[in-house]
Tab-separated table of N, CA and C in Angstrom:
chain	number	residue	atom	x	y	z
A	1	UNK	N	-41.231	-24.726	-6.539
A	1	UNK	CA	-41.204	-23.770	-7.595
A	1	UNK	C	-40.863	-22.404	-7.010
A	2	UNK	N	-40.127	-21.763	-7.520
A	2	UNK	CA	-39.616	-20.201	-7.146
A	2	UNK	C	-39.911	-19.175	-7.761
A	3	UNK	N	-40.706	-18.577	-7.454
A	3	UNK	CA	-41.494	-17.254	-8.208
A	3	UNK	C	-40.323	-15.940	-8.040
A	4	UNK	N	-40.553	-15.528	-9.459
A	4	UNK	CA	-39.418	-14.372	-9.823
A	4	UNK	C	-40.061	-12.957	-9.452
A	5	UNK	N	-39.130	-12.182	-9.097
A	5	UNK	CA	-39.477	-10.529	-9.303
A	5	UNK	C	-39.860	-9.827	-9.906
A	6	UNK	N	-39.846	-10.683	-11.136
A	6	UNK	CA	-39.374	-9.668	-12.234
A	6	UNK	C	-40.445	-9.520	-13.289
A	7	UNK	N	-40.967	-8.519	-14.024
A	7	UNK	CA	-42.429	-8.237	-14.136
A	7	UNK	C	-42.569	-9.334	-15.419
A	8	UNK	N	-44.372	-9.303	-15.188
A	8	UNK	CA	-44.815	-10.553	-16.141
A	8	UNK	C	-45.126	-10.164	-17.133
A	9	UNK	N	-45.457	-8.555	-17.122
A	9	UNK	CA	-46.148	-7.660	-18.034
A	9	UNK	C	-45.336	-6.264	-17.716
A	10	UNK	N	-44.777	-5.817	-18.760
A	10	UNK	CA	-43.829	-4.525	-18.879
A	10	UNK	C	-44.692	-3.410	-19.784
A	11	UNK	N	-45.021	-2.794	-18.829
A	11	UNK	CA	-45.847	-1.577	-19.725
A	11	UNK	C	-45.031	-0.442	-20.319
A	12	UNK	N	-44.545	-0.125	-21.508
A	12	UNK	CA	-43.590	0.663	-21.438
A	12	UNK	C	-43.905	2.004	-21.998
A	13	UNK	N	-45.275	2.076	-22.085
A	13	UNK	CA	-45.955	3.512	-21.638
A	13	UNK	C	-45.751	4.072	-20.229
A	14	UNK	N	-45.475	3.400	-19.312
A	14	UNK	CA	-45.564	3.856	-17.589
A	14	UNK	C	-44.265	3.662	-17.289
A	15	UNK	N	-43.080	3.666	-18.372
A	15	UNK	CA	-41.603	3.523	-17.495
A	15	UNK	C	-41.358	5.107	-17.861
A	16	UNK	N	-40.404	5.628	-17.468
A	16	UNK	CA	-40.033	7.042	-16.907
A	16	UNK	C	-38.271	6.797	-17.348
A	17	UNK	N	-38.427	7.546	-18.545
A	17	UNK	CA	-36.441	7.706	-18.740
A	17	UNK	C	-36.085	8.441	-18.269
A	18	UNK	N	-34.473	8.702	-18.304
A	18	UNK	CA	-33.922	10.033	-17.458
A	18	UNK	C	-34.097	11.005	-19.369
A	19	UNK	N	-34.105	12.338	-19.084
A	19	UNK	CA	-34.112	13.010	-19.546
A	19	UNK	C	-33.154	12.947	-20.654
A	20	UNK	N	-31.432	12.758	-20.099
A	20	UNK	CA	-30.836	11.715	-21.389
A	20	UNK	C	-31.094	11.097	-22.335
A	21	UNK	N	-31.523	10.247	-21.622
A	21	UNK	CA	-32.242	8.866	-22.367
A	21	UNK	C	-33.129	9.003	-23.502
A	22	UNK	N	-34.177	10.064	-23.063
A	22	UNK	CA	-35.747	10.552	-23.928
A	22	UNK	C	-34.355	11.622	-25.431
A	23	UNK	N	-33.522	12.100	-24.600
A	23	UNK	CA	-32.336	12.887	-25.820
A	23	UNK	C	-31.566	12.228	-26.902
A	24	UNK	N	-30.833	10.977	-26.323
A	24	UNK	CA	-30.301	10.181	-26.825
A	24	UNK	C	-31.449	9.521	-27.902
A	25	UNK	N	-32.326	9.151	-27.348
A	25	UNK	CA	-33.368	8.257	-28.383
A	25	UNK	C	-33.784	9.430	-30.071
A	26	UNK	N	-34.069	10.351	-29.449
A	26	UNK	CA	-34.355	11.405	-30.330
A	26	UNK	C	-33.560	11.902	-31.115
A	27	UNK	N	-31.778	11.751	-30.692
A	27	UNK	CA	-30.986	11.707	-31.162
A	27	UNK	C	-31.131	10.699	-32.306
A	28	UNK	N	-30.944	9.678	-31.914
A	28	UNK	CA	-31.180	8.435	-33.007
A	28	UNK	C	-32.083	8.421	-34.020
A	29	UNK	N	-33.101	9.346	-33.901
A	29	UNK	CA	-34.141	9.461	-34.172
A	29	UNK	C	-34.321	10.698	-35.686
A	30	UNK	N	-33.619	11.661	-34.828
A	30	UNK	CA	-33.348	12.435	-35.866
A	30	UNK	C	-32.449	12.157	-37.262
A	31	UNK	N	-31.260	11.523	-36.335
A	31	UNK	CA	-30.343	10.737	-37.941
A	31	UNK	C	-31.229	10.271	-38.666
A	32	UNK	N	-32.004	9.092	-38.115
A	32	UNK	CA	-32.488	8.274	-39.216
A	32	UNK	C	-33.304	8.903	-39.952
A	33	UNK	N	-34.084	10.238	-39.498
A	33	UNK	CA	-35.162	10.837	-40.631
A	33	UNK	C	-34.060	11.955	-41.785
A	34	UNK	N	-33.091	12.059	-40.986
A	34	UNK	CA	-32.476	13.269	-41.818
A	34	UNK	C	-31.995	12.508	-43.077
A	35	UNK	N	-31.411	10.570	-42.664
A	35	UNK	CA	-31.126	9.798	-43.731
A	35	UNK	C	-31.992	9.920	-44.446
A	36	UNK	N	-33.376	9.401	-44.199
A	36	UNK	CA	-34.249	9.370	-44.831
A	36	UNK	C	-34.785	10.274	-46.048
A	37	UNK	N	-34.486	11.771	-45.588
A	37	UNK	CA	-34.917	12.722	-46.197
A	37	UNK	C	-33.712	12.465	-47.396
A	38	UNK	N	-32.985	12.514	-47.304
A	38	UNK	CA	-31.839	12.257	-48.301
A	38	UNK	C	-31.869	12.750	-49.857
A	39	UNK	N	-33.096	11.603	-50.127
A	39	UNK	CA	-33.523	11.401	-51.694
A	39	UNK	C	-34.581	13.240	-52.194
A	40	UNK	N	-35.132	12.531	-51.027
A	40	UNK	CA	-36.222	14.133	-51.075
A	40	UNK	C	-35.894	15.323	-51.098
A	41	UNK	N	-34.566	15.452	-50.250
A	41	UNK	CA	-34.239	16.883	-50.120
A	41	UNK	C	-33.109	17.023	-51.748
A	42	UNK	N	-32.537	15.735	-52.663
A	42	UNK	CA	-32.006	15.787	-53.472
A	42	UNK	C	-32.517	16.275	-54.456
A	43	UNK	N	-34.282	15.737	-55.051
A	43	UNK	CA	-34.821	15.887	-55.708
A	43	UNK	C	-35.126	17.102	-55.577
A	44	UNK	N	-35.626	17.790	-54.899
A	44	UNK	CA	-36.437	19.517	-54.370
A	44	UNK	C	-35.080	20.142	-54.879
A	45	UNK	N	-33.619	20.315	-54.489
A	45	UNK	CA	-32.600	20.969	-55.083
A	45	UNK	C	-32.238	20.387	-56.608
A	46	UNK	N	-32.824	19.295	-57.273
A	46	UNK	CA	-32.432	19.195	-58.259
A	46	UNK	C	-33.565	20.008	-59.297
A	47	UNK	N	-34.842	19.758	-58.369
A	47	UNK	CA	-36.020	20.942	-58.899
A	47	UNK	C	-36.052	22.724	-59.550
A	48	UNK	N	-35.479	22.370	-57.978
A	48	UNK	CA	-34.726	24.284	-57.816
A	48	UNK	C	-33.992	24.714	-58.863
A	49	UNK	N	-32.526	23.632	-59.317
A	49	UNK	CA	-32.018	24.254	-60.036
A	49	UNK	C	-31.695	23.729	-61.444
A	50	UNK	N	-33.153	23.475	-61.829
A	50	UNK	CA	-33.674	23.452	-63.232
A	50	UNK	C	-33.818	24.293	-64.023
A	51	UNK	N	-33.423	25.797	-63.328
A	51	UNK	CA	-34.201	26.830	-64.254
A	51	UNK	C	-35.106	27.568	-63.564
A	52	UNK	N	-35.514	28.838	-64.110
A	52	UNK	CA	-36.300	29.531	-63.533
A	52	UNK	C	-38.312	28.751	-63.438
A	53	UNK	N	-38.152	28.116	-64.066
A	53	UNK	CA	-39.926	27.131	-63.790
A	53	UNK	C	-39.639	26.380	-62.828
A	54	UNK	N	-38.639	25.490	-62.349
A	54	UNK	CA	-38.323	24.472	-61.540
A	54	UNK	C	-38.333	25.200	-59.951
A	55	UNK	N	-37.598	26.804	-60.259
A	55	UNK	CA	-37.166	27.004	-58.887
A	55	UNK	C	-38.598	27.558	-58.487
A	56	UNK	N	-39.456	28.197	-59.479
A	56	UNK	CA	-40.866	28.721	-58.707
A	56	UNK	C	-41.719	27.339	-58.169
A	57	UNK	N	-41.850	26.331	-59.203
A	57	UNK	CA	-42.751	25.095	-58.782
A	57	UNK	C	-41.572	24.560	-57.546
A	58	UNK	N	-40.512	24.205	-57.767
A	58	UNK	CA	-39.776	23.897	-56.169
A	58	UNK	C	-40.777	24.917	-55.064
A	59	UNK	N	-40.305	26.449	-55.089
A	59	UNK	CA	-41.005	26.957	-54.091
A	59	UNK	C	-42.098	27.353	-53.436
A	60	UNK	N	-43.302	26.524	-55.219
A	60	UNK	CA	-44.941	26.647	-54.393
A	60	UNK	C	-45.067	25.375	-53.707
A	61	UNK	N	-44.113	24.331	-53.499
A	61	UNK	CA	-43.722	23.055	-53.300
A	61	UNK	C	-44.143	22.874	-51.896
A	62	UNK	N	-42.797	24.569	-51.668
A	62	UNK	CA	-42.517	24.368	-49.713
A	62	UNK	C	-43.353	25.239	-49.537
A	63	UNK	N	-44.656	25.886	-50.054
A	63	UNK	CA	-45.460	26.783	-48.960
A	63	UNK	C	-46.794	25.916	-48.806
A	64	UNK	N	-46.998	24.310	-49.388
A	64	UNK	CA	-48.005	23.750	-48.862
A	64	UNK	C	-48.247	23.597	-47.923
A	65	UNK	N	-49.231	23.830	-46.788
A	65	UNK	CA	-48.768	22.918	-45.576
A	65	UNK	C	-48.618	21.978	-45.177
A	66	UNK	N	-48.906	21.120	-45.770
A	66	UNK	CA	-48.152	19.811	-45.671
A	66	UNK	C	-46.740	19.448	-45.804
A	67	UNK	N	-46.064	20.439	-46.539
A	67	UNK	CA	-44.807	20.413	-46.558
A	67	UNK	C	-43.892	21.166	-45.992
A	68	UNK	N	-44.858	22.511	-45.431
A	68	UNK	CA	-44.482	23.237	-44.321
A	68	UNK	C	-44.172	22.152	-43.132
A	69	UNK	N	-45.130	21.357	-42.492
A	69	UNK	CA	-44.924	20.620	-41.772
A	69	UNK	C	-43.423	19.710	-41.949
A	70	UNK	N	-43.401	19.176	-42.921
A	70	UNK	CA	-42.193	18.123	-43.232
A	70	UNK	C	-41.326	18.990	-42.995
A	71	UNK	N	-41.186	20.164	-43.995
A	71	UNK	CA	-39.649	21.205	-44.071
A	71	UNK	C	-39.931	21.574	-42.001
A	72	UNK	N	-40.705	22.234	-41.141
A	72	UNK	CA	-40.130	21.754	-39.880
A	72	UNK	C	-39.718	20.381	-39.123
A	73	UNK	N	-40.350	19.467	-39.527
A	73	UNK	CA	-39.936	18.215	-38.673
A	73	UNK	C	-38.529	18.262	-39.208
A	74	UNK	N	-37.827	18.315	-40.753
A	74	UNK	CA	-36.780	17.837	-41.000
A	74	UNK	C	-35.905	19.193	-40.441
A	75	UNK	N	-36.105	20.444	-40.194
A	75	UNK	CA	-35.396	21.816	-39.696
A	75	UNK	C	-34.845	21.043	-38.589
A	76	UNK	N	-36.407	20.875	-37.414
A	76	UNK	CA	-35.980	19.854	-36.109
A	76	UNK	C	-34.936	18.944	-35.897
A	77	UNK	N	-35.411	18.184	-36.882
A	77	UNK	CA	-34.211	16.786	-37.157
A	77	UNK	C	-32.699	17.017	-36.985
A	78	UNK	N	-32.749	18.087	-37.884
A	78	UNK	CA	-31.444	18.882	-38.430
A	78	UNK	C	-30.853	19.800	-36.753
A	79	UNK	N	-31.284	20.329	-36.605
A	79	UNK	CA	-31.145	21.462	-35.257
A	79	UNK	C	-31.047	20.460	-33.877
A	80	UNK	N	-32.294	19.209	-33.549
A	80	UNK	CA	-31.357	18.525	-32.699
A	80	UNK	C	-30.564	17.439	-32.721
A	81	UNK	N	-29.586	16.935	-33.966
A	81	UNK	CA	-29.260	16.470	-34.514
A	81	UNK	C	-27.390	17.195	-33.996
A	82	UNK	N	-27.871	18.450	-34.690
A	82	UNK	CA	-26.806	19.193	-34.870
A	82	UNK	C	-26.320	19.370	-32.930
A	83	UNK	N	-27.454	20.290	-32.451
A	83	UNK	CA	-27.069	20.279	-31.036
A	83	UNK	C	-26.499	19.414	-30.277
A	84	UNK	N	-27.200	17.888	-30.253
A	84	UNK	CA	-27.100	16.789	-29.604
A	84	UNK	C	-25.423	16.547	-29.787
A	85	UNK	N	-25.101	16.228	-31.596
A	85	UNK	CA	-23.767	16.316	-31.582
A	85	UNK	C	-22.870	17.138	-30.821
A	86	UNK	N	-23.079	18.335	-30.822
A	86	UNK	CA	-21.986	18.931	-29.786
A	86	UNK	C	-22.072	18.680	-28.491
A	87	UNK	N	-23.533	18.013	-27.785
A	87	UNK	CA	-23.358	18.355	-26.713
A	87	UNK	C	-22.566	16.536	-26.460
A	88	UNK	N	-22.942	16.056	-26.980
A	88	UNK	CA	-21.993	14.733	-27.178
A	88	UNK	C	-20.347	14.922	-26.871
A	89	UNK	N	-19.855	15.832	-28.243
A	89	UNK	CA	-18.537	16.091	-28.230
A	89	UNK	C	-18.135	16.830	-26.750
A	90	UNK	N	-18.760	17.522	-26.255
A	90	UNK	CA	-18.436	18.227	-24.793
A	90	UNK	C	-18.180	17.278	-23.924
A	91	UNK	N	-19.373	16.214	-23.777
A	91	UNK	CA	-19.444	14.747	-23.122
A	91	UNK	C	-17.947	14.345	-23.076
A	92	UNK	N	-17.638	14.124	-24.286
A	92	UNK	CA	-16.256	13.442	-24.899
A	92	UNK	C	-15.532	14.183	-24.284
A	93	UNK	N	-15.018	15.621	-24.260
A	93	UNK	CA	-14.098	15.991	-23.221
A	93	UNK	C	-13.979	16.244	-21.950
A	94	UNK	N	-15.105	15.742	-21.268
A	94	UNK	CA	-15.132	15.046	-20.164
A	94	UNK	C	-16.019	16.851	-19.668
A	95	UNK	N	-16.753	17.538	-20.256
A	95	UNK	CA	-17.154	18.694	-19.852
A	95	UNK	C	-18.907	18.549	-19.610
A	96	UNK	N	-19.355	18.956	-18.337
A	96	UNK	CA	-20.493	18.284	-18.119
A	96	UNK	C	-21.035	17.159	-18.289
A	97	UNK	N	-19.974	16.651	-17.124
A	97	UNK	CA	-20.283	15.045	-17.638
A	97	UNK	C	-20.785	14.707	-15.499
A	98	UNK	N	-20.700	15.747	-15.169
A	98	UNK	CA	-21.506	15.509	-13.399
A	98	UNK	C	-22.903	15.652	-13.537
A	99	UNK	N	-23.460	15.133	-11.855
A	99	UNK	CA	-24.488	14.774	-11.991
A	99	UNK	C	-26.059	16.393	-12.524
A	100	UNK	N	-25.472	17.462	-12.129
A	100	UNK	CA	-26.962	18.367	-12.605
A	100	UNK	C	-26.482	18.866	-14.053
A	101	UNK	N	-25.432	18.943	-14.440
A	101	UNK	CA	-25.063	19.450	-15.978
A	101	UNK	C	-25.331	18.947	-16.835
A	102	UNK	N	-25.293	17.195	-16.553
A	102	UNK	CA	-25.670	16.653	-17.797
A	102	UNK	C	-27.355	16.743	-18.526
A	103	UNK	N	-28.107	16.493	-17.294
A	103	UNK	CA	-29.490	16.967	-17.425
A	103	UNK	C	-29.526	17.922	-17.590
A	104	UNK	N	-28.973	19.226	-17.453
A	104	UNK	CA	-29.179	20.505	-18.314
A	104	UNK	C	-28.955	20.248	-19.628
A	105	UNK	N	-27.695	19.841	-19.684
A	105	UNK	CA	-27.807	19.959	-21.273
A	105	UNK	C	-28.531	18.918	-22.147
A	106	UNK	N	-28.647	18.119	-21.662
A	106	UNK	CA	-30.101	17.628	-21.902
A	106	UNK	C	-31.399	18.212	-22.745
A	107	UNK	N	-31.845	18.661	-21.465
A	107	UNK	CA	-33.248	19.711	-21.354
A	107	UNK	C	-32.791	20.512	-22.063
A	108	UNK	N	-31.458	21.541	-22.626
A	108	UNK	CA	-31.351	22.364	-23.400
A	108	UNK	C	-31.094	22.156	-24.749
A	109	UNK	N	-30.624	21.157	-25.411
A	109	UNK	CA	-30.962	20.413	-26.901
A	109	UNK	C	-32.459	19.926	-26.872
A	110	UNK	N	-33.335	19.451	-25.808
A	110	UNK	CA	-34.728	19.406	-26.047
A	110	UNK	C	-35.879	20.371	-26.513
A	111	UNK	N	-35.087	21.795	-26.201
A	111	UNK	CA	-35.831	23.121	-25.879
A	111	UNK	C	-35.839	23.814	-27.436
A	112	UNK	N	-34.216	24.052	-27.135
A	112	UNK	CA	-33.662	24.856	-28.523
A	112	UNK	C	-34.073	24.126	-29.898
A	113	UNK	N	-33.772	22.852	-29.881
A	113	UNK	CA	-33.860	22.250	-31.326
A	113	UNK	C	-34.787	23.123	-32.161
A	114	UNK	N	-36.603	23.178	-31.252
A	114	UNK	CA	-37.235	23.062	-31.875
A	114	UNK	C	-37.781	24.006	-31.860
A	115	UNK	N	-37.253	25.395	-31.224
A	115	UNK	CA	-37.077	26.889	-31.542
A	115	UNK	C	-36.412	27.486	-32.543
A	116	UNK	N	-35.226	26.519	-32.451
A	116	UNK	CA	-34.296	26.698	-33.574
A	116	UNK	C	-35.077	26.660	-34.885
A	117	UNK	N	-35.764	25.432	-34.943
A	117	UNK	CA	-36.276	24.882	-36.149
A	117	UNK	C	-37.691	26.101	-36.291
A	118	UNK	N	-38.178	26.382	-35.117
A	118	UNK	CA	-39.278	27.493	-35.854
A	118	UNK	C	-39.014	29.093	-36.392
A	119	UNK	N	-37.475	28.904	-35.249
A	119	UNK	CA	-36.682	30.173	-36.227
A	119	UNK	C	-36.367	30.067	-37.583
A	120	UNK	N	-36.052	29.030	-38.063
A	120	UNK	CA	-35.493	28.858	-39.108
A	120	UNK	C	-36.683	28.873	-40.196
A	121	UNK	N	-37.598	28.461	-39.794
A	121	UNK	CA	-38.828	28.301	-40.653
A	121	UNK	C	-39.595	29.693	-41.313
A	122	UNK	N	-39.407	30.254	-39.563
A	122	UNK	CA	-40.084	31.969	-39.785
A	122	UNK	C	-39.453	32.576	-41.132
A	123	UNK	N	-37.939	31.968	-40.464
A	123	UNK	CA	-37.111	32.894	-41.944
A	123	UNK	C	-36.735	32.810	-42.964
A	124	UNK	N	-37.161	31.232	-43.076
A	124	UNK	CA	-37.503	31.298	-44.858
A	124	UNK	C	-38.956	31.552	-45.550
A	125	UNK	N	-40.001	32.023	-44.589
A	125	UNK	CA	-41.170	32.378	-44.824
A	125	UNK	C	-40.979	33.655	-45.590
């Protein structure tokens, strides 16, 4: 009998991605909630522009916090969503595509997104 290498038990709390990787996933990650939001963010603008009752109840809507929360996760979504794409398209023209650039830009759609997204939040406050 020949005993394998190869693990019996894969903990995948204790594996370690490259920084990419943890981007790319989040990437994926963000589409699918921004799909998601879809219906929700349809309804809230179909709220809004009901009329002057629709657009005040739309906007005591977004100062719950609970929906403060959502309106940032989906800002996030949106911001590294948006970033990731370009830094993709750069990828595509072959621009930081060596070995310390790509992990910058990386780490810098990880950073910004979600500055972005608390900028954006501040300023519709």
């Amino acid at each position: 009998m020949q005993t394998s290498s190869r693990p019996v038990f894969l903990n995948l709390l204790q594996i370690r991605l490259p920084v990419a990787a943890v981007m790319s996933i989040a990437h994926r990650a963000a589409g699918v909630l921004l799909f998601l939001a879809i219906p929700l963010i349809i309804g809230l603008l179909s709220l809004a522009l009901s009329g002057n009752d629709g657009f005040h109840r739309a906007s005591q809507l977004l100062q719950q916090p609970w929906n403060r929360l959502l309106m940032f996760l989906l800002l996030w979504a949106l911001a590294h969503h948006f970033l990731a794409g370009i830094r993709y398209l750069l990828l595509d023209a072959h621009l930081g595509v060596r070995a310390p650039y790509f992990r910058y830009s990386a780490w810098m759609v990880l950073i910004c997104a979600p500055v972005l997204a608390l900028g954006l939040l501040w300023g519709l406050a």
